[in-house]
Short mmCIF file of N, CA and C in Angstrom, two decimals:
data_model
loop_
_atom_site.label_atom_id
_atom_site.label_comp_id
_atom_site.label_asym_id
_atom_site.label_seq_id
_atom_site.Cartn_x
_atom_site.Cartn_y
_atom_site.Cartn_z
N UNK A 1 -21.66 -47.12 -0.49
CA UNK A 1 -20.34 -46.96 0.06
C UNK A 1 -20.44 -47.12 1.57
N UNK A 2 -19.62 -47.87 1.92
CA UNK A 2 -20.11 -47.93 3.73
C UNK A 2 -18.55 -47.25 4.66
N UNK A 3 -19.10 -46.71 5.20
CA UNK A 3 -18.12 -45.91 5.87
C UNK A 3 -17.00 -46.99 7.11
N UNK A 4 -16.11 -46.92 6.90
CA UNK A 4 -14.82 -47.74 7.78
C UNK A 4 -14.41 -46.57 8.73
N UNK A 5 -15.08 -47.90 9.66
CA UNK A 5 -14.11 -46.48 11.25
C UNK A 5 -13.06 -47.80 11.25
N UNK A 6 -11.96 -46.72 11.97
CA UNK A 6 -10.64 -46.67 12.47
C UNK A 6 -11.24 -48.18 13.53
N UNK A 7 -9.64 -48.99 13.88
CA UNK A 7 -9.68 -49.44 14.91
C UNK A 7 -10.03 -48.92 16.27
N UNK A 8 -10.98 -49.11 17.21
CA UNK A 8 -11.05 -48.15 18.91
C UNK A 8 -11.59 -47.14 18.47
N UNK A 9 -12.72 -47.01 17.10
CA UNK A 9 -13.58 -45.86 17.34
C UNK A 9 -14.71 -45.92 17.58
N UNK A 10 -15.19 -45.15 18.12
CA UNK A 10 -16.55 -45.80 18.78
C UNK A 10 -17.71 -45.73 17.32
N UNK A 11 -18.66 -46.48 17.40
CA UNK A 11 -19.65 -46.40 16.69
C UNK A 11 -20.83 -47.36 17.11
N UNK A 12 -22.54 -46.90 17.59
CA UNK A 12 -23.00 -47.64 18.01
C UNK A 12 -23.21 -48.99 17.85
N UNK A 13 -23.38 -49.99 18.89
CA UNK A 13 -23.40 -51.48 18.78
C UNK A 13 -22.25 -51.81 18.50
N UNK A 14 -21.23 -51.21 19.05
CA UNK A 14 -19.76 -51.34 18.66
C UNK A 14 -19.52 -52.94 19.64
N UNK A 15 -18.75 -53.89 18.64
CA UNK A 15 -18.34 -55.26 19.29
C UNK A 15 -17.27 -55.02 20.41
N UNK A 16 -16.50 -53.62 20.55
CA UNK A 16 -15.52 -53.83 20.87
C UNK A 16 -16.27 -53.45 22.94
N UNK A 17 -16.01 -54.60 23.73
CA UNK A 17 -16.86 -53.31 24.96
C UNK A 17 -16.50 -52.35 25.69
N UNK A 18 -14.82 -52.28 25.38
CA UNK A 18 -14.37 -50.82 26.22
C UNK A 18 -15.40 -49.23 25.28
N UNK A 19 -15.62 -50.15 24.24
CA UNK A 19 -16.37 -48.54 23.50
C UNK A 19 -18.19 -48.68 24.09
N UNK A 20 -18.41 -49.62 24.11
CA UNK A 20 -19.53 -49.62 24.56
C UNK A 20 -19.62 -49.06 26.37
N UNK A 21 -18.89 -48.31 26.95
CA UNK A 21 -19.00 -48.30 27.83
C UNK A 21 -20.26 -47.12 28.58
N UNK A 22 -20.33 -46.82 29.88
CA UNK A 22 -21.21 -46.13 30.46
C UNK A 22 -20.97 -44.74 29.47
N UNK A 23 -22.18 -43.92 29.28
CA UNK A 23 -21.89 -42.34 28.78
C UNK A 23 -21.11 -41.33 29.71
N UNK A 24 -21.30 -41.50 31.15
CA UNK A 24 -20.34 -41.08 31.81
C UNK A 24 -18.60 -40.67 32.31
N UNK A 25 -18.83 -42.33 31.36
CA UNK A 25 -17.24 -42.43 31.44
C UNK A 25 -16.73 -42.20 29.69
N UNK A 26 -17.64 -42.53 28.89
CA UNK A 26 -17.08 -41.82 27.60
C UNK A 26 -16.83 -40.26 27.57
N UNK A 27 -18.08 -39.42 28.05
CA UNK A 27 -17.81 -38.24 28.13
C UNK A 27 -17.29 -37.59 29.34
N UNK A 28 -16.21 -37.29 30.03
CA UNK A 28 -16.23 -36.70 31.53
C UNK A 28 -16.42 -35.60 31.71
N UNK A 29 -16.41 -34.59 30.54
CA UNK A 29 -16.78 -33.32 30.72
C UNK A 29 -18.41 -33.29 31.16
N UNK A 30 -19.43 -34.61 31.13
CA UNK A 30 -20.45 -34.04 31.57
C UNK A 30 -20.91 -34.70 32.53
N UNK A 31 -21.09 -33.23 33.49
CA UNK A 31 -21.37 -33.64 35.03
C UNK A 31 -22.95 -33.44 35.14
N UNK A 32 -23.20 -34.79 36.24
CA UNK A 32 -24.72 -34.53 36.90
C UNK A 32 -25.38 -32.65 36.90
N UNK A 33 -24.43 -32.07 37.37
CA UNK A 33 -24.93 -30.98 37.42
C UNK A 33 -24.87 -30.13 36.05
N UNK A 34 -24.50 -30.72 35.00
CA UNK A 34 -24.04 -30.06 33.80
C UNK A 34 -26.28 -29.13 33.31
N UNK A 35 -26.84 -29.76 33.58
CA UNK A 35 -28.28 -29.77 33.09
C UNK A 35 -29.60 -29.54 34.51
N UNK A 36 -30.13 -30.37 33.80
CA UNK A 36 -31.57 -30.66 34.63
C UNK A 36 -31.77 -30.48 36.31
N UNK A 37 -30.52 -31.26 36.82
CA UNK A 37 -29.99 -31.37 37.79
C UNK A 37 -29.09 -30.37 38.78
N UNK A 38 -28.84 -29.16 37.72
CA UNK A 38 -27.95 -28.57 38.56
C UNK A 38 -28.57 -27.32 39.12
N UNK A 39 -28.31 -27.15 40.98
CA UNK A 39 -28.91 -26.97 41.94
C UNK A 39 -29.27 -25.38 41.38
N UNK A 40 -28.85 -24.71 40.51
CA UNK A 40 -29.05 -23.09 40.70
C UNK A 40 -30.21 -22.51 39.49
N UNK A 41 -30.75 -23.77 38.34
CA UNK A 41 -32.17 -23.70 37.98
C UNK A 41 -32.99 -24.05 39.08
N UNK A 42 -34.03 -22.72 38.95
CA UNK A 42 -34.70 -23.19 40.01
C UNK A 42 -36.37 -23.57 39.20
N UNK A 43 -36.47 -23.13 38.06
CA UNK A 43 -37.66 -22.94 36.99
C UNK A 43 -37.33 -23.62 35.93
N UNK A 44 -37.04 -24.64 35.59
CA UNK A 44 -36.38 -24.96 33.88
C UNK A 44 -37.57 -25.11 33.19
N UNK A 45 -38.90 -25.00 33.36
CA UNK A 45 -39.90 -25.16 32.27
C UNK A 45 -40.83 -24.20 32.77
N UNK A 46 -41.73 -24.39 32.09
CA UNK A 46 -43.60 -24.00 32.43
C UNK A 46 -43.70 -24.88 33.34
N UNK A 47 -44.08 -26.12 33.88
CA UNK A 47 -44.37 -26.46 35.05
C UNK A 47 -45.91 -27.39 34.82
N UNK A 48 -46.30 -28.11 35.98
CA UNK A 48 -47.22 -28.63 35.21
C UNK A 48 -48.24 -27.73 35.35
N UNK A 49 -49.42 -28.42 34.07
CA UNK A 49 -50.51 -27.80 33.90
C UNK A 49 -50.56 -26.80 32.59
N UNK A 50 -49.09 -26.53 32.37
CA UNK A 50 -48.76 -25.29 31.15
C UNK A 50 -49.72 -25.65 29.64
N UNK A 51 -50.20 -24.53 29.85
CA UNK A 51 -50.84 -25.08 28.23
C UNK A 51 -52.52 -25.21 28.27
N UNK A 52 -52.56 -25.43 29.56
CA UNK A 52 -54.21 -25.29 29.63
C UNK A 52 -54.70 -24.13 29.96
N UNK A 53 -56.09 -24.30 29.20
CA UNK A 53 -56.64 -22.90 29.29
C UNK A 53 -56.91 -22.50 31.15
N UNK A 54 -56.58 -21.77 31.70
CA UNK A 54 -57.03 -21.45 32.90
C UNK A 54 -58.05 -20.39 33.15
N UNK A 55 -58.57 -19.44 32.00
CA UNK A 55 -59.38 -18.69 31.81
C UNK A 55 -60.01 -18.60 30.80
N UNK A 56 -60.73 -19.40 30.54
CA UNK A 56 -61.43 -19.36 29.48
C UNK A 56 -62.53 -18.24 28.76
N UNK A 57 -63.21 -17.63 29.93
CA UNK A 57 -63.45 -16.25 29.22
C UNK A 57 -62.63 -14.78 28.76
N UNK A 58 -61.98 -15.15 29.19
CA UNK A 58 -60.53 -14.05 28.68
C UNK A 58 -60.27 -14.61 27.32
N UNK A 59 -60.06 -15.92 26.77
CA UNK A 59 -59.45 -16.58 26.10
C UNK A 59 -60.94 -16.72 24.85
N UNK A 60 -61.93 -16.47 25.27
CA UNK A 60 -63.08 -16.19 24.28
C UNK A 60 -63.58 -15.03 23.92
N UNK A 61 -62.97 -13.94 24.97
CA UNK A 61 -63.14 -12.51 24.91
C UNK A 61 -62.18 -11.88 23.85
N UNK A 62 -60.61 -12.65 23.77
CA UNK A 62 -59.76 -12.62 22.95
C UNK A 62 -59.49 -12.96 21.40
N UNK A 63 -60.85 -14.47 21.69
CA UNK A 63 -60.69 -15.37 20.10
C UNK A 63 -61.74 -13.74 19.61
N UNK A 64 -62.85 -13.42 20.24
CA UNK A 64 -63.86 -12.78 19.45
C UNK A 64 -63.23 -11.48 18.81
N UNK A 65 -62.43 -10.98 19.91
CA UNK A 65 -61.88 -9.50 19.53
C UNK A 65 -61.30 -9.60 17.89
N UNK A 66 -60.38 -11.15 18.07
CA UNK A 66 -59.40 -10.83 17.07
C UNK A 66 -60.25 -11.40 15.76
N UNK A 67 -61.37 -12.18 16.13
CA UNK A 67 -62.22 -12.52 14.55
C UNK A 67 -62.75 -10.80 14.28
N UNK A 68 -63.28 -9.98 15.04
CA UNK A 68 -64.07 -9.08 14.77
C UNK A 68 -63.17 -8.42 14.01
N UNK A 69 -61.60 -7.80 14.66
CA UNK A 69 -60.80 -6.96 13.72
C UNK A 69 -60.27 -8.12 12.41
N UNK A 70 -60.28 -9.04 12.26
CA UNK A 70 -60.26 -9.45 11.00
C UNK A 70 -60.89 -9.08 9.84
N UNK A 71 -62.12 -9.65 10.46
CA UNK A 71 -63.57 -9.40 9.61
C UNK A 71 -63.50 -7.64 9.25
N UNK A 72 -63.03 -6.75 9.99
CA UNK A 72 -63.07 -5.83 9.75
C UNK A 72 -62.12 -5.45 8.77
N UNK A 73 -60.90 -5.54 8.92
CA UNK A 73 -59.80 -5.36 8.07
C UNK A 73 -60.26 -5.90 6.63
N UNK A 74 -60.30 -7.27 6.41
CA UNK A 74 -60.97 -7.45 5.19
C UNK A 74 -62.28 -7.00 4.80
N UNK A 75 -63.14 -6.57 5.71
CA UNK A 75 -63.84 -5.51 5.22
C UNK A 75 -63.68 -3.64 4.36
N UNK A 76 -62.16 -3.06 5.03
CA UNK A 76 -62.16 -2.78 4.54
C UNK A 76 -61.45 -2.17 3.35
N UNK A 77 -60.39 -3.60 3.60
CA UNK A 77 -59.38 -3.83 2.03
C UNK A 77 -60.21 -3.75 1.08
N UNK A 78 -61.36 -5.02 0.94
CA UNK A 78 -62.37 -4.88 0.07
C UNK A 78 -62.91 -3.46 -0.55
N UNK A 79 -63.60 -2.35 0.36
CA UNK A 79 -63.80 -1.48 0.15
C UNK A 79 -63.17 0.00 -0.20
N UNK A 80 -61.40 -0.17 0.10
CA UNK A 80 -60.63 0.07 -0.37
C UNK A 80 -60.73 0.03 -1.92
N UNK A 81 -60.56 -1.14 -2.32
CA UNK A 81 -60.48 -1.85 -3.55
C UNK A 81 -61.26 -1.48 -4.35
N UNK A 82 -62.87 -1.62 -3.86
CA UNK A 82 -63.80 -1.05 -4.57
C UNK A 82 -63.61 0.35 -4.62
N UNK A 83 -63.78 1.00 -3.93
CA UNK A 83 -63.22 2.31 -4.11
C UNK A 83 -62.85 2.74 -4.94
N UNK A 84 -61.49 2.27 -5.06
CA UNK A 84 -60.17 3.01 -5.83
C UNK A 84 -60.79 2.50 -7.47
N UNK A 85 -61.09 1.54 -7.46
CA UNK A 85 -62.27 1.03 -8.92
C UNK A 85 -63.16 2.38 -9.04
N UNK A 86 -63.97 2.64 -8.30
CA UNK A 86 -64.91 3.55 -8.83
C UNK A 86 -64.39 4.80 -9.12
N UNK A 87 -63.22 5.17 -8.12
CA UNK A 87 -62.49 6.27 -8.07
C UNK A 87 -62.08 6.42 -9.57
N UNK A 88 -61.31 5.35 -10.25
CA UNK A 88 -60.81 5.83 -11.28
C UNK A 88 -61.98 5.67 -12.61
N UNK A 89 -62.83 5.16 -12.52
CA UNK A 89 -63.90 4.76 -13.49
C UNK A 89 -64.72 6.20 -13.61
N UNK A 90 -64.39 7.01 -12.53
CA UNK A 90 -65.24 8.21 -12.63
C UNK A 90 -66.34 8.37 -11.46
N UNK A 91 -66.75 7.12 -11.11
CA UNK A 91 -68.04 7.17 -10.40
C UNK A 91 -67.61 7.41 -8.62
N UNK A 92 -67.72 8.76 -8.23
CA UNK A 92 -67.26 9.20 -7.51
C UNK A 92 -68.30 8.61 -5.78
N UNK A 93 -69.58 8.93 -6.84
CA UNK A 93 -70.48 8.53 -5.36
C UNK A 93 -70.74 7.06 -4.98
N UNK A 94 -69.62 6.19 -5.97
CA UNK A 94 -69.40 4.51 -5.27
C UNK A 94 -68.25 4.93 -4.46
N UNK A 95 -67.46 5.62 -4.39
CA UNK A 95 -66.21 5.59 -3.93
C UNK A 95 -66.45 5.75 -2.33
N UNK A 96 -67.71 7.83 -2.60
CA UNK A 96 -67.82 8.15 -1.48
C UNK A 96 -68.28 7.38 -0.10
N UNK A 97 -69.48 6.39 -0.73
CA UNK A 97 -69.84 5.45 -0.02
C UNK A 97 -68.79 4.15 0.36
N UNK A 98 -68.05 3.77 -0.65
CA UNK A 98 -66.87 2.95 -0.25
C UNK A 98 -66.31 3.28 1.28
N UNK A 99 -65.76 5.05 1.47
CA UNK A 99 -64.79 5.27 1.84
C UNK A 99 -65.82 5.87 3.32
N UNK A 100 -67.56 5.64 2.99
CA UNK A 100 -68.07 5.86 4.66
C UNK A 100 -67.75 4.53 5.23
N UNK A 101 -68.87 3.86 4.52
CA UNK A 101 -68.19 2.26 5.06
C UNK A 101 -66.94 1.89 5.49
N UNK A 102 -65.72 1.94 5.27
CA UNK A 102 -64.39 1.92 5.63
C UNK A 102 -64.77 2.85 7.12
N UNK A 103 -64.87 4.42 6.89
CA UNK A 103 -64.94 4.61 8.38
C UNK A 103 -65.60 4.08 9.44
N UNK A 104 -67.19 4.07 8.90
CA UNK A 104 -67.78 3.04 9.50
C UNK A 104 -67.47 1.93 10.67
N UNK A 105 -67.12 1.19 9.63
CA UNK A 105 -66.26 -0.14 10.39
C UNK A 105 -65.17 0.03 11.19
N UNK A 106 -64.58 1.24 11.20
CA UNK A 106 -63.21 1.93 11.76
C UNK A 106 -63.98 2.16 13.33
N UNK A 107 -65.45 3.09 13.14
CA UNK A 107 -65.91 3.49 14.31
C UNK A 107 -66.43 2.67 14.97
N UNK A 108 -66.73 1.25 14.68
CA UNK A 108 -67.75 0.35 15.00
C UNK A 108 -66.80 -0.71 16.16
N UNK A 109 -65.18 -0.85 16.03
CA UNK A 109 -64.34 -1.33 15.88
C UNK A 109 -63.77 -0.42 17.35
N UNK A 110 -63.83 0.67 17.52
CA UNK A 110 -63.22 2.23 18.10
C UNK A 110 -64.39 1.60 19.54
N UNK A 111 -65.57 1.57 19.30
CA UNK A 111 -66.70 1.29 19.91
C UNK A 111 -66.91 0.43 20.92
N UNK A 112 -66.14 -0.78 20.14
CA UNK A 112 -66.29 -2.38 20.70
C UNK A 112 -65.05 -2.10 21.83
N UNK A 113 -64.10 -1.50 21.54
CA UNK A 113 -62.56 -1.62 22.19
C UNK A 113 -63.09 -0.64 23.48
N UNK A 114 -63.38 0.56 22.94
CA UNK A 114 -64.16 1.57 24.12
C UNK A 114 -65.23 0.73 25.24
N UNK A 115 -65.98 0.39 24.93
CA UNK A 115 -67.18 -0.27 25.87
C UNK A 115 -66.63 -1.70 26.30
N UNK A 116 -65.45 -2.35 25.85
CA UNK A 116 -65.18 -3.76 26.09
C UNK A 116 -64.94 -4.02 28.11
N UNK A 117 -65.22 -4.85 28.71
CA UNK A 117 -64.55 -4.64 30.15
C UNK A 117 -63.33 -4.83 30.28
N UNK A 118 -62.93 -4.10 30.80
CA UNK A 118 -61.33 -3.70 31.01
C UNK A 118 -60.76 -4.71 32.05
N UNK A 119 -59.39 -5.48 32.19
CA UNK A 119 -59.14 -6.27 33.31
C UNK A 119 -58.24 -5.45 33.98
N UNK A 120 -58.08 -4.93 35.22
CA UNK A 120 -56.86 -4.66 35.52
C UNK A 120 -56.04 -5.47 35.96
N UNK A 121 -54.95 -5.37 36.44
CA UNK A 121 -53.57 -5.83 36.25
C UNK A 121 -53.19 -5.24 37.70
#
């Protein structure tokens, strides 16, 4: 089905050239200053350079932190898990050990954050 514009409506590559005219003069509501241009942005982006690492040991101090509490967390969902298995199976002293390990990793974690170097600000 192909769509029929009206006589004098615009549609691109239009034959007619009053429709093909400047965007300026099709739209007048938009002024130079409507955007990019207008004098009272004084910041409209990041700026160049945005996006690169500028500190890279902060930014490796950060990747490590957040693998370590990963690794930890699924460490101790896992042991959670096991746990609550032994817990109900009866076998109390898999659990107990389940549930040092869990602290364990809680204190190990408590440790790293405590002794880490601090940046101030």
């Amino acid at each position: 089905m192909r769509l029929v514009t009206a006589p004098g409506e615009y549609h691109a590559g239009s034959e007619q050239p009053g429709l093909n005219r400047p965007l300026h003069e099709r739209y007048p509501q938009i002024r130079a200053t409507s955007g990019y241009a207008d004098p009272r942005v004084h910041a409209p982006g990041p700026g160049p350079g945005a996006g690169g690492e500028h500190e890279p040991e902060r930014s490796a101090m950060l990747s490590a932190r957040v693998a370590l509490a990963c690794t930890v967390v699924i460490g101790q969902l896992w042991a959670l898990t096991v746990a609550t298995d032994a817990w109900m199976e009866g076998r109390t002293g898999t659990a107990w050990w389940c549930t040092g390990f869990s602290a364990l990793s809680f204190l190990v974690v408590l440790g790293v954050w405590w002794y880490a170097p601090r940046q101030d600000r």
